[in-house]
Structures are given as C-alpha cells and as structure tokens.
Amino acid sequence: MKHLLNAHDLSHEEAVLILDTAAEMETLTDRSVKKLPALRGRTVVNLFFEDSTRTRISFEAAAKRLSADVINFAAKGSSVSKGESLKDTALTLQAMGADAIVIRHSASGAPQQLASSGWVDGSVINAGDGRHQHPTQALLDAYTMRKHLRNNTGDLEGVKVTIIGDVLHSRVARSNVQLLHTLGADVTLVAPPTLLPVGVQTWPATVSYDLDESLPGSDVVMCLRVQRERMNEAFFPTEREFSLRYGFDSERLARLSDDVVVMHPGPMNRGLEIGDAVADSPQSVIVEQVANGVTVRMAVLYLLLGGGPADEGTPR
Ligand code: CP
C-alpha cells in the first residue's frame, strides 16, 4: 500500500495490521524518550487547505516521534491565497523532497487527484476531503473501540455502534461505516431524513430516524458534529428541536449500560449534538480519541513509508 485515500481501500488484514502496529507504537508512550528513529531522514509535509486542530497536530506529533522532518503548510498565509493551484503547490513540495504528503482539502477527491496525477512521488494520506473521507479518523476510532471492547486485539466482530447526527456532511461517518463494516461491527445511523445522504440505504449500515428506539443495546455511541459551515440552507427547524430529538444528553445516557463507550470526533457543539455532562462523563473517551490519533497516525506513516525493521528501536 503506497497511499491511504479511502477507508474502503483497506482490507480486513490491512486494517488489523495498522491497529496492531498502533498498539506497538503505544508502548512508546510509557518510555521516557518517546522517539523512534524509523523515519530518520524522511520528510512529511502537512498540507492543510482547511482548518484543523486534532488531525494536523497529531500528524505532526506522529511524524516527529518517528524522527521524520516535518513541514507544515497552511493555505492561509501561503501562495494559495494568491491563486496558486493544487498542481503548482504539489510540484513545489515535490521539489522539496516530500516523502509523504498529508492533505486536508474542502474538495472531495483532492487527495485522489494528488496521488494519481504524477505531480508527487511520495505517499499521499487523506486527512479529510470535503464530505468524502477521513480514513485516519476511522482508524483511530476503531482503535479506541478495540481498546475498550476487545482488549486491543483482533477486529470488532459483533460490536454494536450507533452513529448519530449530521451524516449528510460527514466524512467521518462515511469512513467509519466502511471501516467498521470491514472489521465486522454492526452500525446503525440515526439522523433526521434531511441529514441523511441520497443512497444511504446502500451503505452497510442500518438507518433509523428514531434515536430512543436505536440506542438500547449499543456498545458504542458516536455523536457527529453538526457542520453548520457546510449548511447553506436549513436542515432542521431549530437547533432546540434537533437537540431534543437527536441530541445525546444525560437522560439518554442514563438509560444505557455503564459500559457504553461515548465518542465524538471533535470539535464538539456542546449542548447541540452532545450534552455537556455526556461529553465529560466517565463513559466518554473523546479526549482519549485524540491521544489514540497520534499512535494510529504513527502506525500509518510507519507502514506507508516502510520504516525498516533494521532500524534500531522500531517495532517489528
Ligand atoms: N476530528 C477532526 O478531524 O478534528 P480536526 O478538524 O480538529 O482535525
């Protein structure tokens, strides 16, 4: 595998290999020196045309923990604001010797275009493109579920995951449904009809409009961010009505098992798709998801860039 563009490109074997490699990477966090020399002399470019906190910082931390050189590129403040194209930006990065380009872009398919264009030689990793895909988010989410529900081994066969909210605009939902299906989990999507995409019935998931009917029996409840910035029309009458019907609040949490795992990819709209008390509850693993993002992204960079087994201190 040279690139990571879509969650559905991963076979069951490849997905489990990434999760297992991340588990080995996690043992690093117990060491006083958290660095491995695996990617010494390699260059990772973070090419972000859209805002990000978690993904950009965790890719930077992941690359640095593997001893790679990191170049951070944000479209704001670059020559993109003078009209430079994706092609010319890519050619500039290629001239700097990028071994991997981590790209976030508002246009669905931009990472695919970069990977297939021949503009760059290195690996391309999709860090979120439009409504389309966010494969490393799905991997870190699966890793977090596996840690809590499967002793951090194997896959997620039979795990019941309920994903709530703005499915229509969510690359997180698309990637999660595909990867969770590959790993054997049972996914239910719950949203108002206006926030479900055309063709959702063909996805490998159950679809429901009724949250209270869908929640019982869930092992994992994942709330999606309501993406106001992608909404140029009204998708629900009022935020209060959305919150009453689809918000995961403390009353709904109280009806579930104490072992339920509560997730959110962030950033959260507290009080809209998720209640304050739920986000901060003992069942919430939202902060842990961010930490797991570093180890999972280390695993992805390590496997794509072929950190050699001969390198001292690298995982097998
Ligand atoms: N979950 C996620 O992609 O967060 P950021 O937008 O902060 O990277």
Short mmCIF file of C-alpha atoms and ligand atoms in Angstrom, two decimals:
data_model
loop_
_atom_site.label_atom_id
_atom_site.label_comp_id
_atom_site.label_asym_id
_atom_site.label_seq_id
_atom_site.Cartn_x
_atom_site.Cartn_y
_atom_site.Cartn_z
CA MET A 1 0.00 0.00 0.00
CA LYS A 2 1.53 3.35 -1.05
CA HIS A 3 -1.30 5.80 -0.28
CA LEU A 4 -4.16 5.97 2.24
CA LEU A 5 -7.05 7.71 0.49
CA ASN A 6 -10.27 5.89 1.47
CA ALA A 7 -11.31 3.67 4.38
CA HIS A 8 -12.82 1.18 1.93
CA ASP A 9 -9.42 0.63 0.29
CA LEU A 10 -8.29 -1.22 3.43
CA SER A 11 -8.74 -4.97 3.56
CA HIS A 12 -9.55 -6.64 6.88
CA GLU A 13 -5.94 -7.79 7.12
CA GLU A 14 -4.50 -4.32 6.39
CA ALA A 15 -6.83 -2.62 8.87
CA VAL A 16 -5.93 -5.06 11.66
CA LEU A 17 -2.22 -4.68 10.81
CA ILE A 18 -2.50 -0.89 11.26
CA LEU A 19 -4.32 -1.33 14.59
CA ASP A 20 -1.75 -3.89 15.80
CA THR A 21 1.13 -1.62 14.75
CA ALA A 22 -0.51 1.27 16.60
CA ALA A 23 -0.71 -0.92 19.72
CA GLU A 24 3.06 -1.46 19.48
CA MET A 25 3.59 2.27 18.98
CA GLU A 26 1.55 2.95 22.11
CA THR A 27 4.10 1.13 24.25
CA LEU A 28 6.39 4.07 23.38
CA THR A 29 4.28 6.45 25.43
CA ASP A 30 5.44 4.63 28.59
CA ARG A 31 9.08 5.35 27.79
CA SER A 32 10.96 8.44 28.97
CA VAL A 33 12.24 9.01 25.39
CA LYS A 34 9.19 8.80 23.13
CA LYS A 35 11.08 8.80 19.82
CA LEU A 36 11.88 6.04 17.33
CA PRO A 37 14.47 6.50 14.55
CA ALA A 38 12.28 4.70 12.00
CA LEU A 39 11.74 7.65 9.62
CA ARG A 40 15.03 9.47 10.16
CA GLY A 41 15.92 11.45 7.02
CA ARG A 42 12.36 11.28 5.62
CA THR A 43 10.19 14.36 5.10
CA VAL A 44 6.48 14.55 5.89
CA VAL A 45 4.51 17.57 4.64
CA ASN A 46 1.24 18.53 6.30
CA LEU A 47 -0.71 20.27 3.52
CA PHE A 48 -3.83 21.76 5.08
CA PHE A 49 -6.25 23.78 2.91
CA GLU A 50 -8.95 23.53 5.60
CA ASP A 51 -8.85 24.26 9.33
CA SER A 52 -7.83 21.52 11.72
CA THR A 53 -6.66 21.19 15.30
CA ARG A 54 -6.55 17.47 16.14
CA THR A 55 -5.59 15.96 12.79
CA ARG A 56 -2.83 18.42 11.90
CA ILE A 57 -1.22 18.41 15.35
CA SER A 58 -1.40 14.64 15.72
CA PHE A 59 0.15 14.01 12.29
CA GLU A 60 2.95 16.41 13.25
CA ALA A 61 3.47 14.68 16.60
CA ALA A 62 3.34 11.25 14.94
CA ALA A 63 5.94 12.15 12.30
CA LYS A 64 8.24 13.75 14.89
CA ARG A 65 8.00 10.71 17.20
CA LEU A 66 9.23 8.65 14.24
CA SER A 67 12.13 11.16 13.75
CA ALA A 68 10.89 12.44 10.36
CA ASP A 69 11.42 16.05 9.30
CA VAL A 70 8.05 17.83 9.25
CA ILE A 71 6.97 20.77 7.07
CA ASN A 72 3.65 22.34 7.99
CA PHE A 73 1.85 24.11 5.16
CA ALA A 74 -1.38 26.02 5.76
CA ALA A 75 -3.17 27.50 2.75
CA LYS A 76 -3.85 30.69 4.72
CA GLY A 77 -0.69 32.77 4.52
CA SER A 78 0.72 30.78 1.56
CA SER A 79 0.79 31.49 -2.18
CA VAL A 80 -2.54 29.62 -2.47
CA SER A 81 -4.17 32.88 -1.37
CA LYS A 82 -2.51 34.49 -4.47
CA GLY A 83 -4.24 31.89 -6.65
CA GLU A 84 -1.60 29.16 -6.83
CA SER A 85 -3.13 25.87 -7.96
CA LEU A 86 -3.01 22.48 -6.21
CA LYS A 87 -0.73 21.28 -9.03
CA ASP A 88 1.84 24.06 -8.60
CA THR A 89 1.72 23.71 -4.82
CA ALA A 90 2.31 19.96 -5.20
CA LEU A 91 5.20 20.47 -7.62
CA THR A 92 6.80 22.88 -5.13
CA LEU A 93 6.52 20.30 -2.35
CA GLN A 94 7.91 17.61 -4.64
CA ALA A 95 10.92 19.85 -5.33
CA MET A 96 11.50 19.94 -1.56
CA GLY A 97 11.66 16.16 -1.48
CA ALA A 98 8.46 15.25 0.35
CA ASP A 99 8.29 11.51 1.13
CA ALA A 100 4.70 11.80 2.34
CA ILE A 101 2.03 14.45 1.89
CA VAL A 102 -0.79 14.59 4.40
CA ILE A 103 -3.56 16.57 2.75
CA ARG A 104 -6.80 18.10 4.00
CA HIS A 105 -8.93 19.86 1.40
CA SER A 106 -12.50 21.09 1.12
CA ALA A 107 -12.83 19.45 -2.31
CA SER A 108 -13.83 15.77 -2.28
CA GLY A 109 -11.29 13.84 -4.34
CA ALA A 110 -8.34 16.28 -3.95
CA PRO A 111 -6.13 13.61 -2.26
CA GLN A 112 -7.03 11.12 -5.02
CA GLN A 113 -6.06 13.70 -7.64
CA LEU A 114 -2.73 14.34 -5.91
CA ALA A 115 -1.98 10.61 -5.70
CA SER A 116 -2.88 9.81 -9.29
CA SER A 117 -1.58 12.96 -11.02
CA GLY A 118 2.13 12.14 -11.04
CA TRP A 119 2.84 15.58 -9.52
CA VAL A 120 4.40 13.96 -6.44
CA ASP A 121 6.38 10.75 -5.95
CA GLY A 122 5.69 10.23 -2.26
CA SER A 123 2.79 8.69 -0.35
CA VAL A 124 -0.44 10.65 -0.09
CA ILE A 125 -2.52 10.42 3.08
CA ASN A 126 -6.06 11.78 3.14
CA ALA A 127 -6.57 13.88 6.28
CA GLY A 128 -10.15 14.75 5.29
CA ASP A 129 -11.59 15.79 1.90
CA GLY A 130 -14.91 17.59 1.76
CA ARG A 131 -17.80 15.32 2.76
CA HIS A 132 -15.97 12.35 1.31
CA GLN A 133 -13.42 10.54 3.51
CA HIS A 134 -11.33 10.80 6.69
CA PRO A 135 -9.70 7.36 6.90
CA THR A 136 -7.27 8.01 9.76
CA GLN A 137 -10.19 9.26 11.90
CA ALA A 138 -11.97 5.96 11.27
CA LEU A 139 -8.80 4.05 12.15
CA LEU A 140 -8.31 5.92 15.43
CA ASP A 141 -11.98 5.43 16.25
CA ALA A 142 -11.71 1.68 15.58
CA TYR A 143 -8.53 1.55 17.66
CA THR A 144 -10.30 3.29 20.55
CA MET A 145 -13.23 0.85 20.35
CA ARG A 146 -10.88 -2.14 20.18
CA LYS A 147 -9.03 -0.97 23.29
CA HIS A 148 -12.23 -0.65 25.29
CA LEU A 149 -14.19 -3.61 23.97
CA ARG A 150 -11.72 -6.17 22.60
CA ASN A 151 -8.64 -5.91 24.84
CA ASN A 152 -6.88 -4.20 21.92
CA THR A 153 -6.59 -7.29 19.75
CA GLY A 154 -8.25 -8.55 16.57
CA ASP A 155 -11.26 -6.91 14.98
CA LEU A 156 -14.67 -5.57 16.11
CA GLU A 157 -16.87 -8.52 15.12
CA GLY A 158 -20.38 -8.08 16.55
CA VAL A 159 -19.74 -4.70 18.24
CA LYS A 160 -22.87 -2.51 18.01
CA VAL A 161 -22.06 1.08 17.05
CA THR A 162 -24.74 3.79 16.87
CA ILE A 163 -23.70 6.91 14.93
CA ILE A 164 -25.94 9.94 15.45
CA GLY A 165 -26.49 13.25 13.69
CA ASP A 166 -25.22 15.05 10.63
CA VAL A 167 -24.41 12.05 8.43
CA LEU A 168 -25.04 14.06 5.27
CA HIS A 169 -21.99 16.33 5.63
CA SER A 170 -19.80 13.85 7.50
CA ARG A 171 -16.65 12.31 6.04
CA VAL A 172 -16.18 10.76 9.50
CA ALA A 173 -19.46 8.84 9.14
CA ARG A 174 -18.63 7.62 5.62
CA SER A 175 -15.17 6.38 6.62
CA ASN A 176 -16.39 4.85 9.88
CA VAL A 177 -19.25 2.93 8.26
CA GLN A 178 -16.86 1.42 5.71
CA LEU A 179 -14.06 0.52 8.14
CA LEU A 180 -16.39 -0.74 10.88
CA HIS A 181 -18.11 -2.97 8.31
CA THR A 182 -14.70 -4.35 7.23
CA LEU A 183 -13.91 -5.07 10.89
CA GLY A 184 -17.23 -6.87 11.47
CA ALA A 185 -19.11 -4.30 13.57
CA ASP A 186 -22.87 -3.65 13.23
CA VAL A 187 -23.51 0.05 12.53
CA THR A 188 -26.76 1.97 12.93
CA LEU A 189 -27.01 5.52 11.59
CA VAL A 190 -29.59 7.76 13.30
CA ALA A 191 -30.48 11.15 11.82
CA PRO A 192 -33.37 13.24 10.59
CA PRO A 193 -34.17 12.41 6.94
CA THR A 194 -32.78 15.81 5.87
CA LEU A 195 -29.34 14.94 7.28
CA LEU A 196 -29.00 11.59 5.50
CA PRO A 197 -27.42 11.43 2.03
CA VAL A 198 -29.19 10.10 -1.03
CA GLY A 199 -28.29 6.41 -1.37
CA VAL A 200 -27.59 5.83 2.34
CA GLN A 201 -29.73 2.66 2.10
CA THR A 202 -26.95 1.09 0.03
CA TRP A 203 -24.36 1.64 2.81
CA PRO A 204 -23.50 -1.37 5.01
CA ALA A 205 -25.50 0.03 7.95
CA THR A 206 -29.00 0.12 9.40
CA VAL A 207 -30.69 3.52 9.07
CA SER A 208 -33.15 4.96 11.60
CA TYR A 209 -34.85 8.29 12.29
CA ASP A 210 -35.65 7.38 15.93
CA LEU A 211 -32.81 7.79 18.43
CA ASP A 212 -34.59 6.41 21.50
CA GLU A 213 -35.57 3.27 19.61
CA SER A 214 -32.00 2.77 18.34
CA LEU A 215 -29.87 3.38 21.44
CA PRO A 216 -30.64 0.28 23.58
CA GLY A 217 -28.01 -2.45 23.12
CA SER A 218 -25.36 -0.06 21.78
CA ASP A 219 -21.77 -0.83 22.78
CA VAL A 220 -20.61 2.48 21.31
CA VAL A 221 -22.48 5.74 20.74
CA MET A 222 -20.73 8.15 18.39
CA CYS A 223 -22.09 11.68 18.00
CA LEU A 224 -21.27 13.62 14.84
CA ARG A 225 -20.66 17.34 14.72
CA VAL A 226 -23.46 19.36 13.17
CA GLN A 227 -21.47 21.01 10.37
CA ARG A 228 -23.01 24.46 10.29
CA GLU A 229 -20.23 25.71 7.96
CA ARG A 230 -21.33 23.25 5.22
CA MET A 231 -25.02 24.16 5.58
CA ASN A 232 -26.24 26.84 3.22
CA GLU A 233 -29.90 26.04 3.89
CA ALA A 234 -31.99 24.89 6.84
CA PHE A 235 -31.72 21.15 7.51
CA PHE A 236 -33.80 21.21 10.71
CA PRO A 237 -36.37 23.68 12.04
CA THR A 238 -34.41 24.84 15.10
CA GLU A 239 -31.32 23.76 16.99
CA ARG A 240 -33.54 23.17 20.04
CA GLU A 241 -35.70 20.73 18.12
CA PHE A 242 -32.62 18.91 16.74
CA SER A 243 -31.17 18.70 20.23
CA LEU A 244 -34.43 17.34 21.70
CA ARG A 245 -34.81 14.62 19.06
CA TYR A 246 -31.18 13.77 18.23
CA GLY A 247 -29.01 15.23 20.99
CA PHE A 248 -27.23 12.65 23.15
CA ASP A 249 -27.96 14.03 26.60
CA SER A 250 -27.52 12.70 30.14
CA GLU A 251 -31.09 11.31 30.29
CA ARG A 252 -30.44 9.17 27.22
CA LEU A 253 -27.01 8.12 28.53
CA ALA A 254 -28.53 7.11 31.88
CA ARG A 255 -30.79 4.57 30.12
CA LEU A 256 -27.76 2.71 28.71
CA SER A 257 -25.27 0.32 30.25
CA ASP A 258 -22.49 1.83 32.38
CA ASP A 259 -20.04 0.19 29.96
CA VAL A 260 -21.23 2.07 26.87
CA VAL A 261 -18.40 3.92 25.11
CA VAL A 262 -19.21 7.53 24.17
CA MET A 263 -17.29 9.02 21.24
CA HIS A 264 -17.14 12.22 19.20
CA PRO A 265 -14.53 13.08 16.55
CA GLY A 266 -14.42 16.73 17.65
CA PRO A 267 -14.72 19.61 17.55
CA MET A 268 -17.96 19.36 19.56
CA ASN A 269 -21.02 21.60 19.62
CA ARG A 270 -21.75 21.08 23.30
CA GLY A 271 -25.47 21.32 24.02
CA LEU A 272 -26.41 20.56 20.40
CA GLU A 273 -25.40 17.04 19.30
CA ILE A 274 -23.93 16.10 22.70
CA GLY A 275 -24.73 17.24 26.24
CA ASP A 276 -22.05 18.80 28.42
CA ALA A 277 -22.48 16.12 31.09
CA VAL A 278 -22.22 13.33 28.48
CA ALA A 279 -19.05 14.77 26.93
CA ASP A 280 -17.44 14.90 30.37
CA SER A 281 -18.91 11.62 31.68
CA PRO A 282 -16.79 8.61 32.76
CA GLN A 283 -18.06 6.78 29.65
CA SER A 284 -16.67 9.47 27.34
CA VAL A 285 -13.40 8.60 25.56
CA ILE A 286 -13.34 11.80 23.50
CA VAL A 287 -10.01 13.05 24.87
CA GLU A 288 -8.52 9.57 24.58
CA GLN A 289 -9.51 9.53 20.89
CA VAL A 290 -7.10 12.44 20.35
CA ALA A 291 -4.22 10.57 22.03
CA ASN A 292 -5.00 7.45 20.04
CA GLY A 293 -4.87 9.61 16.90
CA VAL A 294 -1.14 10.08 17.42
CA THR A 295 -0.35 6.37 17.76
CA VAL A 296 -2.60 5.37 14.85
CA ARG A 297 -1.05 8.04 12.60
CA MET A 298 2.43 6.86 13.65
CA ALA A 299 1.42 3.38 12.51
CA VAL A 300 0.10 4.69 9.17
CA LEU A 301 3.26 6.73 8.46
CA TYR A 302 5.49 3.85 9.56
CA LEU A 303 3.73 1.31 7.34
CA LEU A 304 3.37 3.57 4.28
CA LEU A 305 6.92 4.89 4.40
CA GLY A 306 8.37 1.48 5.16
CA GLY A 307 10.27 2.16 8.36
CA GLY A 308 12.77 -0.69 8.06
CA PRO A 309 12.97 -3.48 10.64
CA ALA A 310 16.72 -2.99 10.71
CA ASP A 311 16.27 0.43 12.31
CA GLU A 312 17.15 0.25 15.96
CA GLY A 313 14.16 0.55 18.24
CA THR A 314 11.45 0.18 15.63
CA PRO A 315 8.54 -2.15 16.27
CA ARG A 316 8.77 -5.44 14.43
N1 CP B 1 -11.71 15.14 14.06
C1 CP B 1 -11.05 16.07 13.31
O1 CP B 1 -10.77 15.87 12.13
O2 CP B 1 -10.73 17.20 14.01
P1 CP B 1 -9.93 18.45 13.38
O3 CP B 1 -10.85 19.11 12.39
O4 CP B 1 -9.63 19.34 14.58
O5 CP B 1 -8.69 17.93 12.73
#
